Coordinates of C-alpha atoms and ligand atoms in Angstrom, one line a residue:
M25 CA -166.6 85.4 233.8
T26 CA -166.1 84.5 237.6
Y27 CA -168.1 81.5 238.9
N28 CA -168.2 80.6 242.5
N29 CA -170.4 77.5 242.4
I30 CA -169.2 75.7 239.4
L31 CA -165.8 75.1 237.7
L32 CA -164.8 75.1 234.1
E33 CA -162.2 72.8 232.8
R34 CA -161.2 73.0 229.1
H35 CA -160.3 70.0 227.3
D36 CA -161.1 71.4 223.8
P37 CA -163.2 70.7 222.0
V38 CA -164.8 69.3 225.2
A39 CA -166.0 71.5 227.9
L40 CA -166.2 70.1 231.4
I41 CA -168.5 71.7 234.2
R42 CA -168.1 70.4 237.6
L43 CA -170.8 71.6 240.1
N44 CA -169.1 73.0 243.1
R45 CA -171.0 73.2 246.5
P46 CA -169.3 69.9 247.8
K47 CA -170.5 71.0 251.5
V48 CA -173.9 70.5 250.6
L49 CA -173.7 67.7 248.3
N50 CA -174.0 70.1 245.3
A51 CA -177.4 71.2 246.3
L52 CA -178.7 73.4 243.3
N53 CA -179.5 76.7 244.6
S54 CA -180.3 79.9 242.4
A55 CA -176.8 81.1 242.2
L56 CA -175.5 77.8 241.1
M57 CA -178.1 77.5 238.5
S58 CA -177.6 81.1 237.3
E59 CA -173.9 80.5 237.0
L60 CA -174.7 77.1 234.8
S61 CA -177.1 79.0 232.5
D62 CA -174.6 81.8 232.1
L63 CA -171.8 79.4 231.1
L64 CA -173.9 77.3 229.0
K65 CA -174.8 80.3 227.1
E66 CA -171.0 81.2 226.8
L67 CA -170.2 77.8 225.6
E68 CA -172.7 77.7 223.0
Q69 CA -171.0 80.6 221.3
D70 CA -167.7 79.4 221.4
D71 CA -166.4 77.7 218.3
E72 CA -163.8 75.8 219.9
V73 CA -166.3 73.6 222.3
R74 CA -168.1 71.0 220.3
A75 CA -169.3 69.0 223.7
I76 CA -170.1 69.6 227.0
V77 CA -170.1 67.4 230.0
I78 CA -171.4 68.2 233.4
T79 CA -170.3 66.4 236.1
G80 CA -170.2 66.8 240.1
N81 CA -167.7 65.2 242.7
E82 CA -167.3 61.3 243.7
K83 CA -170.1 61.9 246.3
A84 CA -172.6 63.9 244.4
F85 CA -173.8 64.7 241.1
A86 CA -176.3 66.6 242.7
A87 CA -178.4 66.3 245.9
G88 CA -181.4 67.9 244.9
A89 CA -182.6 71.7 244.7
D90 CA -181.1 73.6 248.0
I91 CA -183.7 72.9 250.5
S92 CA -182.7 75.4 252.8
E93 CA -183.3 78.2 249.9
M94 CA -186.6 76.6 249.4
Q95 CA -187.7 76.4 252.9
A96 CA -188.7 80.3 252.5
L97 CA -190.8 79.7 249.5
D98 CA -194.6 80.0 249.4
F99 CA -196.9 80.0 246.2
S100 CA -197.2 83.7 245.7
R101 CA -193.3 84.4 246.0
A102 CA -192.6 81.3 244.0
Y103 CA -195.0 82.5 241.3
R104 CA -194.1 86.3 241.5
E105 CA -190.2 85.2 241.0
Q106 CA -190.8 82.2 238.6
F107 CA -188.8 80.0 240.7
I108 CA -187.9 77.1 238.5
S109 CA -187.1 80.0 236.4
S110 CA -185.6 79.6 232.7
N111 CA -182.1 79.1 234.5
W112 CA -183.4 75.5 235.0
E113 CA -184.0 75.0 231.6
Q114 CA -180.9 76.2 229.6
V115 CA -179.7 72.8 229.5
T116 CA -182.4 71.6 227.2
R117 CA -182.1 74.8 225.1
C118 CA -178.4 74.1 224.6
R119 CA -178.0 73.0 220.8
K120 CA -174.4 71.4 221.6
P121 CA -174.5 68.0 223.1
V122 CA -174.2 67.9 226.7
I123 CA -173.5 64.6 228.8
A124 CA -174.2 64.1 232.3
A125 CA -171.5 62.1 234.2
V126 CA -173.0 60.9 237.6
A127 CA -171.0 59.6 240.4
G128 CA -172.9 59.7 244.0
V129 CA -176.2 60.7 244.4
A130 CA -178.5 62.3 241.7
L131 CA -181.5 63.1 243.7
G132 CA -184.7 65.4 243.3
G133 CA -183.5 68.4 241.0
G134 CA -180.4 66.7 240.7
C135 CA -181.9 63.8 238.7
E136 CA -183.8 66.3 237.0
L137 CA -180.8 68.2 235.7
A138 CA -179.2 64.9 234.8
M139 CA -182.3 63.9 232.5
M140 CA -182.2 67.5 231.0
C141 CA -178.8 66.4 229.3
D142 CA -178.7 64.4 226.3
V143 CA -177.2 61.3 227.8
I144 CA -176.6 60.2 231.1
I145 CA -173.3 58.4 231.9
A146 CA -173.2 56.5 235.5
A147 CA -170.3 55.6 237.9
D148 CA -171.1 52.5 239.7
S149 CA -171.6 54.4 242.6
A150 CA -174.3 56.4 241.0
R151 CA -177.8 56.6 242.8
F152 CA -180.7 58.2 241.3
G153 CA -184.1 59.3 242.7
Q154 CA -187.0 61.6 243.0
P155 CA -187.3 61.9 246.9
E156 CA -189.4 65.0 246.8
V157 CA -192.5 63.0 248.5
K158 CA -190.5 62.8 251.2
L159 CA -190.4 66.5 251.7
G160 CA -194.3 66.9 251.2
I161 CA -193.6 68.1 247.3
L162 CA -193.2 66.7 244.2
P163 CA -190.6 67.3 241.3
G164 CA -190.9 70.4 240.0
A165 CA -188.2 70.6 237.1
G166 CA -189.5 67.9 234.8
G167 CA -188.9 64.7 236.8
T168 CA -192.4 63.1 236.6
Q169 CA -192.3 63.9 233.0
R170 CA -188.6 63.0 231.7
L171 CA -188.4 60.1 234.3
T172 CA -191.4 58.6 232.9
R173 CA -190.7 58.8 229.4
A174 CA -187.5 57.5 230.1
I175 CA -188.2 54.6 232.4
G176 CA -191.8 54.0 231.9
K177 CA -195.0 54.5 234.4
A178 CA -194.2 51.5 236.5
K179 CA -190.6 52.4 237.6
A180 CA -191.4 56.2 237.5
M181 CA -194.2 55.6 240.0
D182 CA -192.1 53.4 242.2
L183 CA -189.4 56.1 242.6
C184 CA -191.7 59.0 242.9
L185 CA -194.3 57.6 245.3
T186 CA -191.5 55.9 247.6
G187 CA -188.9 58.3 247.2
R188 CA -186.3 55.6 247.1
M189 CA -183.1 55.5 245.2
M190 CA -182.2 53.4 242.5
D191 CA -178.6 52.4 242.1
A192 CA -176.5 52.3 238.7
E193 CA -177.4 48.7 237.5
E194 CA -181.2 49.5 238.0
A195 CA -180.8 52.7 236.1
E196 CA -179.1 51.4 233.2
R197 CA -181.5 48.3 232.9
S198 CA -184.3 50.6 233.4
G199 CA -182.9 52.8 230.4
L200 CA -181.9 55.8 232.3
V201 CA -178.4 55.6 231.6
C202 CA -176.3 54.8 228.8
R203 CA -173.6 53.0 230.5
I204 CA -171.8 52.0 233.7
V205 CA -168.2 52.8 234.3
P206 CA -165.9 52.7 237.5
A207 CA -166.1 55.6 239.6
A208 CA -162.5 56.3 239.2
T209 CA -162.6 56.7 235.6
L210 CA -166.2 58.6 235.4
V211 CA -164.9 61.7 234.0
D212 CA -162.1 60.7 231.8
D213 CA -164.7 58.2 230.4
A214 CA -167.2 61.0 229.7
I215 CA -164.7 63.4 228.3
A216 CA -163.6 60.6 225.9
M217 CA -167.3 59.8 225.0
A218 CA -167.5 63.7 224.3
G219 CA -164.6 63.8 222.6
E220 CA -166.0 61.1 220.2
I221 CA -169.0 63.1 219.5
A222 CA -167.0 66.1 219.0
Q223 CA -165.0 64.1 216.2
N224 CA -168.2 64.1 214.0
S225 CA -169.4 67.2 212.3
L226 CA -171.1 69.6 214.9
M227 CA -173.9 70.2 212.0
A228 CA -174.7 66.6 211.8
T229 CA -174.5 66.4 215.6
M230 CA -177.1 68.9 216.1
F231 CA -179.4 67.6 213.4
N232 CA -179.2 64.4 215.4
K233 CA -179.8 65.7 218.7
E234 CA -182.7 67.7 217.3
A235 CA -184.4 64.8 215.8
V236 CA -184.0 62.5 218.6
N237 CA -185.3 65.2 221.1
Q238 CA -188.4 65.8 218.7
A239 CA -189.3 62.1 219.6
F240 CA -190.4 63.2 223.1
E241 CA -192.8 66.1 221.7
T242 CA -194.7 64.5 218.6
S243 CA -196.5 61.7 217.5
L244 CA -194.7 58.9 215.2
G245 CA -195.7 60.1 212.2
T246 CA -195.0 63.8 212.8
G247 CA -191.7 62.7 214.3
V248 CA -190.8 60.6 211.2
D249 CA -191.9 63.6 209.1
Y250 CA -189.9 65.9 211.0
E251 CA -186.7 63.8 211.0
R252 CA -187.3 63.6 206.9
R253 CA -187.1 67.4 206.5
L254 CA -184.3 67.5 208.7
F255 CA -182.2 64.9 206.6
W256 CA -183.3 66.6 203.4
A257 CA -181.6 69.7 205.2
S258 CA -178.6 67.9 206.1
L259 CA -178.1 67.2 202.4
D260 CA -177.2 71.2 201.9
T261 CA -174.6 71.2 204.5
E262 CA -170.7 71.7 203.4
D263 CA -170.0 68.9 206.2
R264 CA -172.4 66.6 204.2
K265 CA -170.8 67.0 201.0
E266 CA -167.2 66.6 202.7
G267 CA -168.3 63.6 204.8
M268 CA -169.5 61.8 201.6
A269 CA -166.4 62.7 199.5
A270 CA -164.1 61.5 202.2
F271 CA -165.9 58.1 202.4
L272 CA -165.7 57.8 198.7
E273 CA -162.1 59.0 198.3
K274 CA -161.2 56.6 201.2
R275 CA -159.8 59.3 203.4
S276 CA -160.9 61.1 206.8
P277 CA -163.3 64.1 206.6
R278 CA -162.1 67.4 207.6
W279 CA -165.3 69.0 209.0
K280 CA -166.0 72.8 208.5
H281 CA -168.9 72.3 211.2
R282 CA -171.0 74.0 208.5
Ligands
LIG309 N1 -180.4 70.9 250.1 C1 -179.7 71.4 251.2 N2 -178.7 70.9 251.4 C2 -178.5 69.6 251.4 C3 -179.2 68.8 250.4 C4 -180.1 69.5 249.7 N3 -180.9 68.9 248.6 N4 -178.9 67.4 250.4 C5 -177.9 67.6 251.2 N5 -177.7 68.8 251.9 C6 -176.7 69.0 253.0 C7 -177.0 68.6 254.4 O1 -178.0 69.4 254.9 C8 -175.7 68.5 254.9 O2 -175.4 69.9 255.5 P1 -174.8 70.0 256.8 O3 -173.4 69.1 256.7 O4 -174.6 71.4 256.9 O5 -175.6 69.2 257.8 C9 -174.7 68.0 254.1 O6 -175.4 68.6 252.7 C10 -174.3 66.6 253.9 O7 -175.6 65.9 253.8 P2 -175.7 64.5 254.8 O8 -175.2 64.8 256.1 O9 -177.5 64.5 254.8 O10 -175.2 63.4 254.1 P3 -175.6 61.8 254.1 O11 -174.7 61.1 253.4 O12 -176.1 61.6 255.5 O13 -177.1 61.7 253.2 C11 -178.2 62.5 251.3 C12 -177.0 62.1 251.8 C13 -179.2 61.0 251.7 C14 -178.3 62.7 250.0 C15 -179.2 63.3 252.2 O14 -178.3 64.2 252.3 C16 -180.5 63.7 251.6 O15 -181.2 63.0 251.7 N6 -180.5 65.2 251.1 C17 -181.7 65.5 250.3 C18 -182.2 64.9 249.1 C19 -183.4 65.4 248.5 O16 -184.2 65.4 249.4 N7 -183.5 66.2 247.4 C20 -184.5 66.4 246.8 C21 -184.7 67.9 247.1 S1 -186.1 68.9 246.7 C22 -185.8 69.2 244.8 O17 -184.9 68.9 244.4 C23 -187.1 69.4 244.2 C24 -186.6 70.0 242.9 C25 -187.6 70.8 242.3 C26 -187.1 71.8 241.2 C27 -186.4 73.0 241.7 C28 -186.4 73.9 240.8 C29 -185.9 75.3 241.2

């Protein structure tokens, strides 16, 4: 498939997706989100890919939804066309691990896209924010919900109500990003992290991802129950048998990803 707004680099077993509308700081328009959604579905089916990195460029992960596209929208059209359609949620449906590697700005829909990924790794140049309030709107792709769960009400209110940006240090301190790396090595570091994840059994990775995500959907008791059942299920995989056998035989496991 040909893509005009994103680039794919293969570093098997890691796939690197670069958002690529540099002239508008990777503003996320429908065409880009549709391509991203299609590519994620494609990579999901690709057995050679076991982890995915989404990044932008040194100036911007993404400066938000494309304001020039949104300007023409009103309620009835947005409702009819289901603006914020399923394309925006595709990242959350991907069962393989997805890392957001953020340099420069991740604002509005850009911050929301990063938060839909499993984990965010930030360059020291990264800046995050939900500046929608300055446009007379509010986040529309999960920002108020995911940001609040990630960094708590106090900081989420601060960011959403003032529209200010937070830098990488503050984002790490607040729990939005897992680590900060130099901007110059961001993509390499993200690929290395994805590669480390990809060395593990894909089955085990998917189980872990599903269980952690469940923490955002349920009460503690239900979540622990959910985890226990997934744990029991994991006992039946070929990789579990291989993983434990390899440990006891003091050798590296040979995963079948089954
Ligand atoms: N949409 C469209 N174009 C943009 C966007 C954007 N979000 N951000 C930047 N651009 C364009 C600028 O218009 C400019 O274009 P041109 O060169 O043709 O004038 C170019 O990118 C470079 O931008 P600036 O000249 O403004 O660059 P600066 O370095 O001076 O400033 C900023 C960088 C601070 C990032 C500034 O560009 C800015 O404030 N951008 C807008 C940020 C913003 O408000 N984002 C939120 C958008 S609303 C949103 O995301 C709602 C999400 C709801 C979910 C949607 C689901 C479909």
